[in-house]
Short mmCIF file of C-alpha atoms in Angstrom, two decimals:
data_model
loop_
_atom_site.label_atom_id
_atom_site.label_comp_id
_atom_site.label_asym_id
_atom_site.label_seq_id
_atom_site.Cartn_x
_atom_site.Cartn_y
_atom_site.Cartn_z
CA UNK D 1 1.85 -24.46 -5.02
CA UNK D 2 2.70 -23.69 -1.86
CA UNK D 3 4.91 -19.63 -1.82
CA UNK D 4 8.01 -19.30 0.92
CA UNK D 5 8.32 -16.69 3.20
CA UNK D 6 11.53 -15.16 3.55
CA UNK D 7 13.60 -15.89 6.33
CA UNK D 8 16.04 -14.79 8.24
CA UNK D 9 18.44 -17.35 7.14
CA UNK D 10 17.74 -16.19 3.06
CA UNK D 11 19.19 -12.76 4.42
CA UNK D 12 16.48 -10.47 2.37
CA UNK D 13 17.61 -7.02 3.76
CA UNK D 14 20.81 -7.53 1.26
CA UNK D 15 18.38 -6.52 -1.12
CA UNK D 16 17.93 -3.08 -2.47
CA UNK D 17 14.55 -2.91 -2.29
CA UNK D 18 14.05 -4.57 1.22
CA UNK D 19 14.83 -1.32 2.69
CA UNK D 20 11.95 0.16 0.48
CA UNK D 21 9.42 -2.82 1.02
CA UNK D 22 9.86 -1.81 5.32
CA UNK D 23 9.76 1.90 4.78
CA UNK D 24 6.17 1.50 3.08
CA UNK D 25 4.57 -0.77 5.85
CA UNK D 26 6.32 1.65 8.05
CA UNK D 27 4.36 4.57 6.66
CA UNK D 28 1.39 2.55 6.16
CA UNK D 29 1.47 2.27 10.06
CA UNK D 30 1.38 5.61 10.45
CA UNK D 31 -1.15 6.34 8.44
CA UNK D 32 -3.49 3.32 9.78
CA UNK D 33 -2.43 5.31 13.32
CA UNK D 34 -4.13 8.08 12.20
CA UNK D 35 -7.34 6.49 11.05
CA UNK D 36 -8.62 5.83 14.97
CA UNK D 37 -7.42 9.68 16.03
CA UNK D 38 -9.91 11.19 13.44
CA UNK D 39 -12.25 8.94 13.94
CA UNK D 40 -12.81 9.46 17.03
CA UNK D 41 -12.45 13.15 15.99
CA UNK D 42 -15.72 12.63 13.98
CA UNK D 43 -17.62 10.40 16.62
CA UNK D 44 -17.30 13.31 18.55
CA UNK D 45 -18.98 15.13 16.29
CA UNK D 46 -21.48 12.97 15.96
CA UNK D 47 -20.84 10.79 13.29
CA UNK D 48 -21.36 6.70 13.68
CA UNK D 49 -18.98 3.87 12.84
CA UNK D 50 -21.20 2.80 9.82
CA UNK D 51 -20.63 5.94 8.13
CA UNK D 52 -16.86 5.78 8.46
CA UNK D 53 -16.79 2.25 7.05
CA UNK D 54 -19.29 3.54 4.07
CA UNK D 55 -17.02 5.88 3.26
CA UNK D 56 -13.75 4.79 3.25
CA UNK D 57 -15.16 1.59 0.68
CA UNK D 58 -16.69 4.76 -1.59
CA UNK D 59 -13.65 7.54 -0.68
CA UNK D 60 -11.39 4.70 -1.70
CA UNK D 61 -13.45 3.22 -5.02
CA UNK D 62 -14.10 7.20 -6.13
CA UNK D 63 -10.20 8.50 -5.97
CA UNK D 64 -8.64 4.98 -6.98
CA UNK D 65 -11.36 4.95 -9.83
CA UNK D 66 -11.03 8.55 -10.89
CA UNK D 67 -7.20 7.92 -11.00
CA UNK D 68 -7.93 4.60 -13.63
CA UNK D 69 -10.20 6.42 -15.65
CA UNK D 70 -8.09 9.74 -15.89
CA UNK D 71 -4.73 7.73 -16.87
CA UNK D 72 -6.98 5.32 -18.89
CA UNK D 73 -5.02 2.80 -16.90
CA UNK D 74 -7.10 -0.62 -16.96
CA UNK D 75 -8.04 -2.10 -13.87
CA UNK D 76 -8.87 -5.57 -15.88
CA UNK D 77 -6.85 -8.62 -13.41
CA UNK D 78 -7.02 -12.41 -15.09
CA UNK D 79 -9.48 -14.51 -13.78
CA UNK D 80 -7.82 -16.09 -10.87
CA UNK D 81 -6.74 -12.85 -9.27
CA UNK D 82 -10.09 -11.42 -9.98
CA UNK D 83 -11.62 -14.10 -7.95
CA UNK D 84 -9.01 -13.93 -5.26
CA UNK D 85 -9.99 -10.00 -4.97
CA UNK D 86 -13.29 -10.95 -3.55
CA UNK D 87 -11.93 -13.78 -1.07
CA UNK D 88 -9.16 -10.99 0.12
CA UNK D 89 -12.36 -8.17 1.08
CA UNK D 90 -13.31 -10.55 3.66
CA UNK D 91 -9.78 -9.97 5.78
CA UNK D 92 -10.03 -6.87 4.67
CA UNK D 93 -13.76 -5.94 5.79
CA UNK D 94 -12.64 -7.51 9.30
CA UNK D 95 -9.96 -4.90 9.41
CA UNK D 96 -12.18 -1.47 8.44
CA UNK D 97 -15.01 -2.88 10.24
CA UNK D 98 -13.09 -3.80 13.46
CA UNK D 99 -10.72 -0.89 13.91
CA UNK D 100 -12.69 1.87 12.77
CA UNK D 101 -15.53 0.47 15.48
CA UNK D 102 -13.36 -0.58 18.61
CA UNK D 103 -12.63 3.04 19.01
CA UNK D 104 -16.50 3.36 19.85
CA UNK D 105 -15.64 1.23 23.03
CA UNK D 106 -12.21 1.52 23.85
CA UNK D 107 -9.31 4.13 23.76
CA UNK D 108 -7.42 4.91 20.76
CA UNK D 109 -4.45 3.80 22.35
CA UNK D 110 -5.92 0.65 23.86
CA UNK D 111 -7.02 0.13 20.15
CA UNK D 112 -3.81 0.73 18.75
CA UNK D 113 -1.28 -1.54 20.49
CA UNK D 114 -4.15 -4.52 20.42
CA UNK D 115 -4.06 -3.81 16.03
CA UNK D 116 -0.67 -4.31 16.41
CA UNK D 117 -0.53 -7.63 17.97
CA UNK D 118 -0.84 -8.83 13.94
CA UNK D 119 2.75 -9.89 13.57
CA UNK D 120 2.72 -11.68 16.39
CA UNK D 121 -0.45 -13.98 14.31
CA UNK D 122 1.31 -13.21 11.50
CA UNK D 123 4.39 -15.61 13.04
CA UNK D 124 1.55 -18.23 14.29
CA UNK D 125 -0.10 -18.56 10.98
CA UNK D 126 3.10 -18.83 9.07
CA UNK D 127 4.18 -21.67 11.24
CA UNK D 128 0.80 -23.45 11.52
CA UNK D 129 0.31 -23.26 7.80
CA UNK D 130 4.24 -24.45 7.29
CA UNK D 131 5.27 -21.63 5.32
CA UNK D 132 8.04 -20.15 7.75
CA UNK D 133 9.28 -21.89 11.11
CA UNK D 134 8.68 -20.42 14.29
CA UNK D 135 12.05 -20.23 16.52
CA UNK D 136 12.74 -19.06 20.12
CA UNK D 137 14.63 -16.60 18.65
CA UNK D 138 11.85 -14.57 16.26
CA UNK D 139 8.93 -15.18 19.29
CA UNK D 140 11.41 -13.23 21.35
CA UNK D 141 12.46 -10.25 18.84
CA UNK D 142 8.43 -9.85 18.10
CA UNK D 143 7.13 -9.99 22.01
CA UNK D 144 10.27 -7.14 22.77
CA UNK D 145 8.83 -4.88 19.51
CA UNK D 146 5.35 -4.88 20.69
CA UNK D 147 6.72 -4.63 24.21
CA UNK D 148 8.27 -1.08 23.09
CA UNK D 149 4.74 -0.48 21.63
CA UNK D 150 2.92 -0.82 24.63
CA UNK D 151 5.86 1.23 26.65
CA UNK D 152 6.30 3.98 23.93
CA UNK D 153 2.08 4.46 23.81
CA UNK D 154 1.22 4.45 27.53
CA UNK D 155 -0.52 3.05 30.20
CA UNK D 156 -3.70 5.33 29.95
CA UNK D 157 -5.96 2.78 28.28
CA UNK D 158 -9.00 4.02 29.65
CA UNK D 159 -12.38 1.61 30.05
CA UNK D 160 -11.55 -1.82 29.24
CA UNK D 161 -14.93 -3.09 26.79
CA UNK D 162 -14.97 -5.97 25.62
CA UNK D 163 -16.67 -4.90 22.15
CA UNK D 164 -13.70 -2.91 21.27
CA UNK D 165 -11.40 -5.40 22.45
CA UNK D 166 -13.00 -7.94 19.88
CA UNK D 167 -13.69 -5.70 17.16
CA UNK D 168 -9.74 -4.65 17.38
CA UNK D 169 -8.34 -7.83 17.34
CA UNK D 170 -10.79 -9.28 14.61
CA UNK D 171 -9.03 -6.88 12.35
CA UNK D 172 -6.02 -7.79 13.65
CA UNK D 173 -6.95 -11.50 12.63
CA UNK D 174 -7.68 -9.65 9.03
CA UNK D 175 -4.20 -8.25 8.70
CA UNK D 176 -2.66 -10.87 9.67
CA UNK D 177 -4.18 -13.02 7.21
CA UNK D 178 -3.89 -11.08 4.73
CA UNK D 179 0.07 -10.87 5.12
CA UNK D 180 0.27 -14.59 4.95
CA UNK D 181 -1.50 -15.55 2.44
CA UNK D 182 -2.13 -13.13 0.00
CA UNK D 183 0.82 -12.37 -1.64
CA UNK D 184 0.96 -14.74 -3.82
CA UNK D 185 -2.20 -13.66 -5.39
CA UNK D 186 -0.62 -10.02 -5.84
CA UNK D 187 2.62 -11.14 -7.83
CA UNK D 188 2.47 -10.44 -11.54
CA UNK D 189 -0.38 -7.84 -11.56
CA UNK D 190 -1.45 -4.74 -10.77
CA UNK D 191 -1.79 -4.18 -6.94
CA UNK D 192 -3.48 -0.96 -7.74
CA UNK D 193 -6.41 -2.67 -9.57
CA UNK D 194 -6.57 -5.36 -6.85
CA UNK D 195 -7.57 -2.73 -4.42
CA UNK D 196 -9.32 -0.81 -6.49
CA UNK D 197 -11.99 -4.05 -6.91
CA UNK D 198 -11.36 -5.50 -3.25
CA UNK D 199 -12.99 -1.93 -2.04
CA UNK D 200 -15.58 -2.02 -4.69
CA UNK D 201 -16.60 -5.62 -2.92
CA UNK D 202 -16.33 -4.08 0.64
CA UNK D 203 -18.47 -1.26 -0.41
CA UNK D 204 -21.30 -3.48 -2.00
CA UNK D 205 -21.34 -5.88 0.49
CA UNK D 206 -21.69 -2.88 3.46
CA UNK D 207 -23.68 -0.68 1.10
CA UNK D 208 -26.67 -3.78 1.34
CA UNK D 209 -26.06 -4.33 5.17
CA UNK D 210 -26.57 -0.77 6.21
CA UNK D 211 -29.92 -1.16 3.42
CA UNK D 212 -31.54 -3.87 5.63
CA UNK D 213 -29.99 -2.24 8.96
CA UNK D 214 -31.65 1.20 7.83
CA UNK D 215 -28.86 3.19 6.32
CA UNK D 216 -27.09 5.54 8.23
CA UNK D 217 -26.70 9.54 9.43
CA UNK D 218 -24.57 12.23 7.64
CA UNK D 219 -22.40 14.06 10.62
CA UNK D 220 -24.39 16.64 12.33
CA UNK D 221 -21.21 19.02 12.85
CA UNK D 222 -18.29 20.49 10.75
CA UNK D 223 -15.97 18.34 13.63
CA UNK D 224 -17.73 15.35 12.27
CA UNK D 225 -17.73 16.15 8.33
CA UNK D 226 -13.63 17.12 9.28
CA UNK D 227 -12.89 13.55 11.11
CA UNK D 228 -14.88 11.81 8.29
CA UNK D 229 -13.08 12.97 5.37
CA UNK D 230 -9.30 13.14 7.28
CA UNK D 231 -9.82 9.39 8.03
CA UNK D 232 -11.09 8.18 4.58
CA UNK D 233 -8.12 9.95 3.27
CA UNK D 234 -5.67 8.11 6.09
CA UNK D 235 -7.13 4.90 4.71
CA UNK D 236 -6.57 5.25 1.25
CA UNK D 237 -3.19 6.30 1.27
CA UNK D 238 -2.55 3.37 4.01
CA UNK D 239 -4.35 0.84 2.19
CA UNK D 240 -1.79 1.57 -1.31
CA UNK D 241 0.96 1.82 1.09
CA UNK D 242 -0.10 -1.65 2.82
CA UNK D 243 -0.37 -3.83 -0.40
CA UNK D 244 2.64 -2.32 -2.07
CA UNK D 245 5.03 -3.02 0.48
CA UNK D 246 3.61 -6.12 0.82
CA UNK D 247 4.18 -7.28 -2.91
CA UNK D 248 7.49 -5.40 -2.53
CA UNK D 249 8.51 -7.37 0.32
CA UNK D 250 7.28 -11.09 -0.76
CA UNK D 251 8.92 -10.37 -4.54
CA UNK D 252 12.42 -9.79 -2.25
CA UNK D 253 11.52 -13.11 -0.29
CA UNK D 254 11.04 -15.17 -3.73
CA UNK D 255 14.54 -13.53 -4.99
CA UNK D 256 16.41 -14.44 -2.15
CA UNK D 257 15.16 -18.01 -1.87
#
């Protein structure tokens, strides 16, 4: 079954919530922002890409998990979105992996307005998989918004790598993915638990690269240990913000259609 996107034409900001749904990506944004400042905070001090993506996957898994277990909330999902958890780390993994390590190579800015080039895929997916037309009209309101990105962030983009250009927009690719097709797999359950086990599946699968890569070094400095924990906190507070108004947002596009 194939799930609409909302439309202009449905009108979806008549909504109550669709004011809600856009202030939570809007502060999940921010938050994401802040992930590549402290990060590079912590490389700084010494601390390697590997360890940041460790430890958001366990940061994440630890306070999500401590919150289940304290409110004996139940993180059980029904089979199908259980299995669709695991497909949706892959996405996911491209996003930690690539915009925690672009910043390794490239600015933070530079880093920043190329993550944000996802609703511009977001648009092309949508249209190549059939699920919302692509008009004149939209490709002109999204090239203007990241437009005002680029102008409101700078021209100060520093060395131009190609590394961090790729790893930034492969987790670009993973948002963008992610916002097309996996809402449907969200409605009717808990989001909460779906993230919960979606970092528990990013975490094993890294946890056995960095085994047969040779692990990985604590930060040497209290800089480090201080950009280390600030961004795993960034990212779990994004990543709750990013799913809800997702499922927020795609519920409002199934009521107005």
């Amino acid at each position: 079954r194939e799930f609409p996107l909302p439309t202009i034409a449905q009108n979806p900001r008549s909504h109550p919530g669709y004011w809600l749904g856009l202030a939570l990506i809007i502060c999940c944004a921010l938050s994401f922002g802040m992930i590549t400042t402290f990060a590079h905070l912590s490389y700084d001090g010494g601390a390697t890409p590997q360890l940041l993506v460790l430890g958001r996957f366990a940061g994440f898994s630890i306070i999500v998990g401590t919150f289940f277990l304290g409110t004996r909330r139940s993180p059980r999902l029904p089979a199908r979105n259980f299995k669709a958890s695991i497909v949706l780390a892959v996405p996911m993994m491209m996003m930690s992996v690539g915009y925690l390590a672009s910043v390794k190579f490239i600015s933070v800015s530079l880093a920043v307005i190329l993550l944000y080039s996802f609703p511009l895929m977001v648009g092309v997916f949508a249209a190549i998989s059939g699920r919302e037309r692509m008009t004149a009209g939209k490709i002109a309101v999204m090239l203007v918004a990241f437009g005002g990105l680029i102008l409101a962030i700078g021209g100060n983009w520093g060395t131009l790598d190609w590394r961090g250009v790729a790893f930034v927009l492969a987790a670009a690719v993973g948002i963008a993915g992610t916002l097309t097709w996996a809402p449907p797999f969200l409605e009717g359950v808990d989001t909460l638990a779906v993230n919960l086990w979606t970092n528990i599946w990013m975490f094993v699968a890294f946890a056995i690269y960095l085994a047969a890569a040779g692990g990985f070094a604590w930060p040497p400095t209290t800089q480090g240990w201080i950009g280390f924990v600030l961004a795993t906190l960034f990212y779990t507070v994004g990543y709750i913000l990013f799913f809800a108004g997702m499922i927020v947002l795609f519920v409002i596009g199934g009521v107005s259609g």
